[in-house]
Tab-separated table of C-alpha atoms in Angstrom:
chain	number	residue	atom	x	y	z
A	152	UNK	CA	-49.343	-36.929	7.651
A	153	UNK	CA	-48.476	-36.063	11.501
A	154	UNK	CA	-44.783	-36.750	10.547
A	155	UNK	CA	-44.677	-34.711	7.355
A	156	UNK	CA	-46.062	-31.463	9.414
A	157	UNK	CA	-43.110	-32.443	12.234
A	158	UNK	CA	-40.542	-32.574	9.535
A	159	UNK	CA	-41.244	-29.924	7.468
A	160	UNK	CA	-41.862	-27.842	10.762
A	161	UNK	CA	-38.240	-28.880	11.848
A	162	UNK	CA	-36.625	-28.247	8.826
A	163	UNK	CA	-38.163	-24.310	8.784
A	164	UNK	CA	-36.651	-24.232	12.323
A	165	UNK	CA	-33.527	-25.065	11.524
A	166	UNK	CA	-33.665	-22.486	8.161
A	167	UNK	CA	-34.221	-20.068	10.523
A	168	UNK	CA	-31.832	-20.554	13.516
A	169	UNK	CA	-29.175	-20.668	9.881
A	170	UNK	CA	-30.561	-17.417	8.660
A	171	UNK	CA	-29.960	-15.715	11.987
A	172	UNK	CA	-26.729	-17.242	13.055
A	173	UNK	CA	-25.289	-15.952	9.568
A	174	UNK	CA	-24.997	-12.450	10.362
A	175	UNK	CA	-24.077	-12.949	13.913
A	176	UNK	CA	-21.111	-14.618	12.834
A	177	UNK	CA	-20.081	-11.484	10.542
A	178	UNK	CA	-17.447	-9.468	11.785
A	179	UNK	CA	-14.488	-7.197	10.229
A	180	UNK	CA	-11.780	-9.019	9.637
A	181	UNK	CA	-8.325	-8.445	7.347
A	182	UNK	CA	-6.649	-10.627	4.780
A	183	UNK	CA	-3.789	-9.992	3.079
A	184	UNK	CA	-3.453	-10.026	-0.788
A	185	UNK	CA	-1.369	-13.184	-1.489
A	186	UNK	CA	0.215	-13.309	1.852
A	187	UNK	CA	1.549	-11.583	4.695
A	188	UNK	CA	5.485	-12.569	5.458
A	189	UNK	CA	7.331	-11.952	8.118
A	190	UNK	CA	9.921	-8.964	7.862
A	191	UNK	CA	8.191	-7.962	4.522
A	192	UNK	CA	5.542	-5.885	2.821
A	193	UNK	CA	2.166	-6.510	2.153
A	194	UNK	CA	-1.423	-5.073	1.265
A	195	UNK	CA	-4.373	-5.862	3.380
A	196	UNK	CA	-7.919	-5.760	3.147
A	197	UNK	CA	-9.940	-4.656	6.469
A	198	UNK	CA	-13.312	-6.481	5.107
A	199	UNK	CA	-16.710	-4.571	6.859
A	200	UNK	CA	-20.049	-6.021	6.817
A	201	UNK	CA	-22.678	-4.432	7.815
A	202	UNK	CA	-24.939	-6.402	10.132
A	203	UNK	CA	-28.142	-4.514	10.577
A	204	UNK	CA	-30.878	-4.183	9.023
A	205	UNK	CA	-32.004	-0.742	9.576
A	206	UNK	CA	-28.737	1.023	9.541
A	207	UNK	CA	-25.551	1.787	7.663
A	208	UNK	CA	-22.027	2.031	8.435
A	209	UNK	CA	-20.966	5.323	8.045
A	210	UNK	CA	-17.479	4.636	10.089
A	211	UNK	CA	-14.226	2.504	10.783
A	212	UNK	CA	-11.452	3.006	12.662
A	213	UNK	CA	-8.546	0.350	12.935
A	214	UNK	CA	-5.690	0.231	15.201
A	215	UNK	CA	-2.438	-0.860	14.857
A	216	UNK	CA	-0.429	-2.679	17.485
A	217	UNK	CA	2.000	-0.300	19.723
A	218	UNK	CA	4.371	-2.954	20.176
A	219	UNK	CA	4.554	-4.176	16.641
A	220	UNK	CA	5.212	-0.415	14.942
A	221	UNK	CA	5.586	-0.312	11.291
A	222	UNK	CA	7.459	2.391	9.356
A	223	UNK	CA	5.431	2.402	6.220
A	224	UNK	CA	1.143	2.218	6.265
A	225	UNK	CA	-0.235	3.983	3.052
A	226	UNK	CA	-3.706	3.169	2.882
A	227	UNK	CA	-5.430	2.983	-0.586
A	228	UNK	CA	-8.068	5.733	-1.566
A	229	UNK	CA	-11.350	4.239	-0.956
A	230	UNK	CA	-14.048	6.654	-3.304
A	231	UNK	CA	-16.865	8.319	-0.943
A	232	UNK	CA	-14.863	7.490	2.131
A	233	UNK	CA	-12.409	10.433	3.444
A	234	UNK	CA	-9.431	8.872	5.502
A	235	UNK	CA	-7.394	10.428	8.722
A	236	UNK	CA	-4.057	8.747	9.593
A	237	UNK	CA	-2.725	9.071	13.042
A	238	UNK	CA	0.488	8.949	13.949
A	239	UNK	CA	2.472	8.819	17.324
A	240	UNK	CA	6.040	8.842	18.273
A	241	UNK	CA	7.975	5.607	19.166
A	242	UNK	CA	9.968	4.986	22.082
A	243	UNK	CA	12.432	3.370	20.208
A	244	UNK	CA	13.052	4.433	17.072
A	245	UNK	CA	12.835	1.675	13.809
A	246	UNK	CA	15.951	1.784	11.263
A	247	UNK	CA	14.583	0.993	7.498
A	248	UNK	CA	17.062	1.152	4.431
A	249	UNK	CA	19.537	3.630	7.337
A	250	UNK	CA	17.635	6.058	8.255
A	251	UNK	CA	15.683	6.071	11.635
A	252	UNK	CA	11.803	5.966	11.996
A	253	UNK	CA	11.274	8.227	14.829
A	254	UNK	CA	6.736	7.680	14.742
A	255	UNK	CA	4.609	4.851	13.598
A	256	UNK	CA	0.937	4.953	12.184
A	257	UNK	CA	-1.439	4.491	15.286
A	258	UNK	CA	-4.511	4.402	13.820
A	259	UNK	CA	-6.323	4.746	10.187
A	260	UNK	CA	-10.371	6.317	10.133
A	261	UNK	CA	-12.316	5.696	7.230
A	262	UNK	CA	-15.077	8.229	7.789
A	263	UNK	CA	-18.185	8.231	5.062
A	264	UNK	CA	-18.336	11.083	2.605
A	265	UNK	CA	-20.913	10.484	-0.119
A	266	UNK	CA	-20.855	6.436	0.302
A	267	UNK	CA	-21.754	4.030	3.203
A	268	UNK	CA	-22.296	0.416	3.511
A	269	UNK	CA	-25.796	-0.500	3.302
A	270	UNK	CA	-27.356	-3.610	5.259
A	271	UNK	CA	-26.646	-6.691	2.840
A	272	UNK	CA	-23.680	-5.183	1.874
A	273	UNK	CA	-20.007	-4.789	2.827
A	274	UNK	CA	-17.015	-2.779	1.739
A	275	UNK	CA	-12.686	-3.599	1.589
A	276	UNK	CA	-10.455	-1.069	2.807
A	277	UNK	CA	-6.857	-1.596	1.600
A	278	UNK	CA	-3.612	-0.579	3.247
A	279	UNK	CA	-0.371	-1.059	2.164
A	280	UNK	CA	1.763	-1.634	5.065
A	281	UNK	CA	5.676	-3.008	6.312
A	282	UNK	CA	8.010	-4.376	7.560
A	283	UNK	CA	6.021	-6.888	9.222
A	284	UNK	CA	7.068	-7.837	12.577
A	285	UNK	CA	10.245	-10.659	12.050
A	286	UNK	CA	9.257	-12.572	15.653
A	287	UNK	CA	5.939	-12.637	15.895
A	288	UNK	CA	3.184	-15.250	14.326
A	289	UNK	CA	0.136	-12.711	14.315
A	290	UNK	CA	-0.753	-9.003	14.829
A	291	UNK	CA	-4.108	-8.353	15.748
A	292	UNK	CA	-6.024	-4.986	14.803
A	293	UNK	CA	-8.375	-3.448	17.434
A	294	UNK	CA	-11.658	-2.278	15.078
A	295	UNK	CA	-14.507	0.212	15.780
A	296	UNK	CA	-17.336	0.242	13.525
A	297	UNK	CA	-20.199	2.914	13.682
A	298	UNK	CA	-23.536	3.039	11.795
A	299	UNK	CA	-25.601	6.072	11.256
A	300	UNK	CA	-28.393	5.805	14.081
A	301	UNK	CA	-24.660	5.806	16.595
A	302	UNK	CA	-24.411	2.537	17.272
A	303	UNK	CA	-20.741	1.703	17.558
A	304	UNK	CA	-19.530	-1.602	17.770
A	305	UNK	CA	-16.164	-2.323	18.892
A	306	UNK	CA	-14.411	-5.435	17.953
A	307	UNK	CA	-11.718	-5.265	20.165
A	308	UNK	CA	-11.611	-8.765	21.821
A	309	UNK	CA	-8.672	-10.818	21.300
A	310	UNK	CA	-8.754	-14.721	20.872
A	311	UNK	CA	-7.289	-17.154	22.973
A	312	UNK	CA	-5.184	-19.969	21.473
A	313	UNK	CA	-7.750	-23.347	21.842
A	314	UNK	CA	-10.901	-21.299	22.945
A	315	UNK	CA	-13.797	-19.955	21.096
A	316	UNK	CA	-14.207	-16.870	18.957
A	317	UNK	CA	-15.086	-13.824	21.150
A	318	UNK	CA	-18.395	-12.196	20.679
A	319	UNK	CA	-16.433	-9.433	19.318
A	320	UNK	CA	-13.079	-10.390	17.874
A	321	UNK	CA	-10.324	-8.483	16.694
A	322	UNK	CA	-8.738	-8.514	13.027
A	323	UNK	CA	-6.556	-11.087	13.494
A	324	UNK	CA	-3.338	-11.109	10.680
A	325	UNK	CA	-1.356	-14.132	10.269
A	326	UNK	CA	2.236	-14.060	9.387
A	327	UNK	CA	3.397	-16.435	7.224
A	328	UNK	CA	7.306	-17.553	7.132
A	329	UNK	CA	9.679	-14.878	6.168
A	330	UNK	CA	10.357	-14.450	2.599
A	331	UNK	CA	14.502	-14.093	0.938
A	332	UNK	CA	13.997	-10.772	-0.606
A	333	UNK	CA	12.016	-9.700	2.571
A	334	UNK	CA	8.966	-8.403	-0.023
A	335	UNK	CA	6.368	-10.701	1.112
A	336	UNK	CA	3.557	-11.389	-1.392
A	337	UNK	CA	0.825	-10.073	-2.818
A	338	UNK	CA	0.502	-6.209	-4.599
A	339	UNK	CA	2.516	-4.315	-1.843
A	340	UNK	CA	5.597	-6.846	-2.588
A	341	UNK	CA	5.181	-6.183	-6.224
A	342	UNK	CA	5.213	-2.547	-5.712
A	343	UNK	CA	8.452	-2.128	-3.341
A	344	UNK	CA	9.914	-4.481	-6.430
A	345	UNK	CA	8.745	-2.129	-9.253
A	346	UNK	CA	10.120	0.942	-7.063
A	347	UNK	CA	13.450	-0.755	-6.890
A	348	UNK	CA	13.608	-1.891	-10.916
A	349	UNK	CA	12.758	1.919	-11.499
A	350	UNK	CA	15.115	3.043	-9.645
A	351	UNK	CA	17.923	0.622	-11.032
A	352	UNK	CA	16.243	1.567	-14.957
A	353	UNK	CA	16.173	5.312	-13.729
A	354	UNK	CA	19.739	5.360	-12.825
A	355	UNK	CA	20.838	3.544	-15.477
A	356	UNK	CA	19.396	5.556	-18.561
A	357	UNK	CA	20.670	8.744	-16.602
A	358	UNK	CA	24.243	6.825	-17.067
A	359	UNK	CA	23.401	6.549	-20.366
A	360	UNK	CA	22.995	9.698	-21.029
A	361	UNK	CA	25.569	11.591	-19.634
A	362	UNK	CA	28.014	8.431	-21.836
A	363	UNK	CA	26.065	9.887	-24.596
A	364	UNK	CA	26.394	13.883	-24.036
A	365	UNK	CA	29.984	13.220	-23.529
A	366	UNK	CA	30.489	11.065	-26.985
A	367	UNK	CA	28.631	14.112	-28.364
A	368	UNK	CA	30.441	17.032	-27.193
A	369	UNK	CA	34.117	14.848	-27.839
A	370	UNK	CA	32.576	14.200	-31.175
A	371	UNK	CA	31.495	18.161	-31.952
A	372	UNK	CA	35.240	19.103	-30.759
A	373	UNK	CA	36.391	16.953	-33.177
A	374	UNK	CA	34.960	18.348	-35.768
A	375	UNK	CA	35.316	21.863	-34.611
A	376	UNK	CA	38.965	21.078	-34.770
A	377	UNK	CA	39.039	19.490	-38.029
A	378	UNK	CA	37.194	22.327	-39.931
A	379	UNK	CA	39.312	24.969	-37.992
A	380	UNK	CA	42.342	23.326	-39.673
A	381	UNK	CA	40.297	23.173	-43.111
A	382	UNK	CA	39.824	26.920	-42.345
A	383	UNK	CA	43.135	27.806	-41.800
A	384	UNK	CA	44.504	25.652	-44.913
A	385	UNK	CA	41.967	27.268	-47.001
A	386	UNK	CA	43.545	30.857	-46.210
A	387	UNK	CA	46.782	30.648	-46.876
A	388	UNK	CA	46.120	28.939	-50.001
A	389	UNK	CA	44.083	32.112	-51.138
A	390	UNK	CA	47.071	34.321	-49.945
A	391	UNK	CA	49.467	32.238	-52.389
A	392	UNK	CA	47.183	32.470	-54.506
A	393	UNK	CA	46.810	36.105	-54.550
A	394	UNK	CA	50.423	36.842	-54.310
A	395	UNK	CA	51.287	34.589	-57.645
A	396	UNK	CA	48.673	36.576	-59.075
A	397	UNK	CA	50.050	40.089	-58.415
A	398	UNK	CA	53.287	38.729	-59.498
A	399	UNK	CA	52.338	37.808	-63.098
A	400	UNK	CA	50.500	41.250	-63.593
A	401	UNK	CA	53.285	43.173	-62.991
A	402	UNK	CA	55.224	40.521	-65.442
């Protein structure tokens, strides 16, 4: 009987030391949608949890790395959440598709308006973002969260290769191996794609049309032409024909 009291009394201990490790071990974090390759383009998802129980995050700001600039962030619209991009200049410019990238994207705020994430809860924020650094294995994303009673929480803390997670980490993003057509994976790929085929398909029917106007307009000369002739044939025919006329009258 002693023993089933001990056992059951353990087993509630250890429930509980489960129940409130679980949100301690909750943190933002960011994931890309299919994968994040070097050199290329991807979307990613800054995931928030919220961790209390008495507030609501109202607040995040995420910052991106000075020394790995990239020349295109175009975060998604996020309904009930107003965004702010910030933007600084580079010391040394980027060069995408020849032209130069004189300022980077510093910082993105998603700042609540009409929506917040309750406790039990937690909300994606996606950004579409490239190129992604060629010579590096990881960025890592400085994050401040705030909840409506003020608390801010600032995972800012980066990790150290073979020691433990931080109390507050950073978003850490791993690159994967650069990709051929430098597009990466996931939606943000797909998109750069579709903006290329449109271009190509764009381009092309314009070709097509001008091939067509100009068949058109040879085509309506043509004719033009041909019933000008017609026109002229006509005529003289009714002059002969009126002459002969007169002709056998006065006969």
């Amino acid at each position: 009987m002693n023993l089933s009291r001990i056992a059951l009394a353990t087993g509630v201990a250890a429930s509980t030391v489960l129940l409130l490790a679980g949100p301690a071990a909750a943190h933002v974090s960011v994931q890309p949608q299919g994968e994040a390759a070097k050199g290329g383009y991807a979307t990613l998802n800054f995931k928030v949890p919220n961790e209390r129980d008495q507030a609501s995050t109202v607040k995040l700001e995420v910052n991106f790395p000075a020394e790995q600039p990239l020349s295109s962030v175009t975060p998604e619209a996020v309904p009930g959440w107003k965004i702010e991009i910030t933007k600084g200049k580079l010391d040394k410019p980027l060069e995408v598709h020849g032209r130069k990238i004189t300022e980077a994207v510093t910082k993105v705020t998603w700042t609540a308006d009409g929506s917040k994430i309750e406790p039990g809860y937690f909300q994606q924020f996606p950004v579409s973002v490239g190129r992604l650094p060629e010579d590096a294995d990881q960025m890592i994303f400085k994050a401040i969260q705030t909840y409506d009673n003020k608390e801010v929480v600032r995972w800012i803390e980066e990790p150290k290769a073979g020691g433990e997670e931080p109390d507050s980490p950073a978003p850490v993003l791993a690159l994967s191996a650069a990709s051929d057509d430098h597009h990466g994976g996931g939606a943000a790929g797909d998109d750069h794609a579709a903006d290329d085929k449109a271009t190509d398909k764009a381009a092309s029917a314009e070709g097509d049309k001008k091939e067509t106007h100009a068949a058109s307009s040879s085509s309506s000369d043509t004719t033009a032409r041909t019933l000008g002739i017609i026109g002229i044939v006509v005529g003289i025919a009714g002059v002969a024909f009126g002459v002969l006329a007169g002709r056998r009258r006065s006969a």
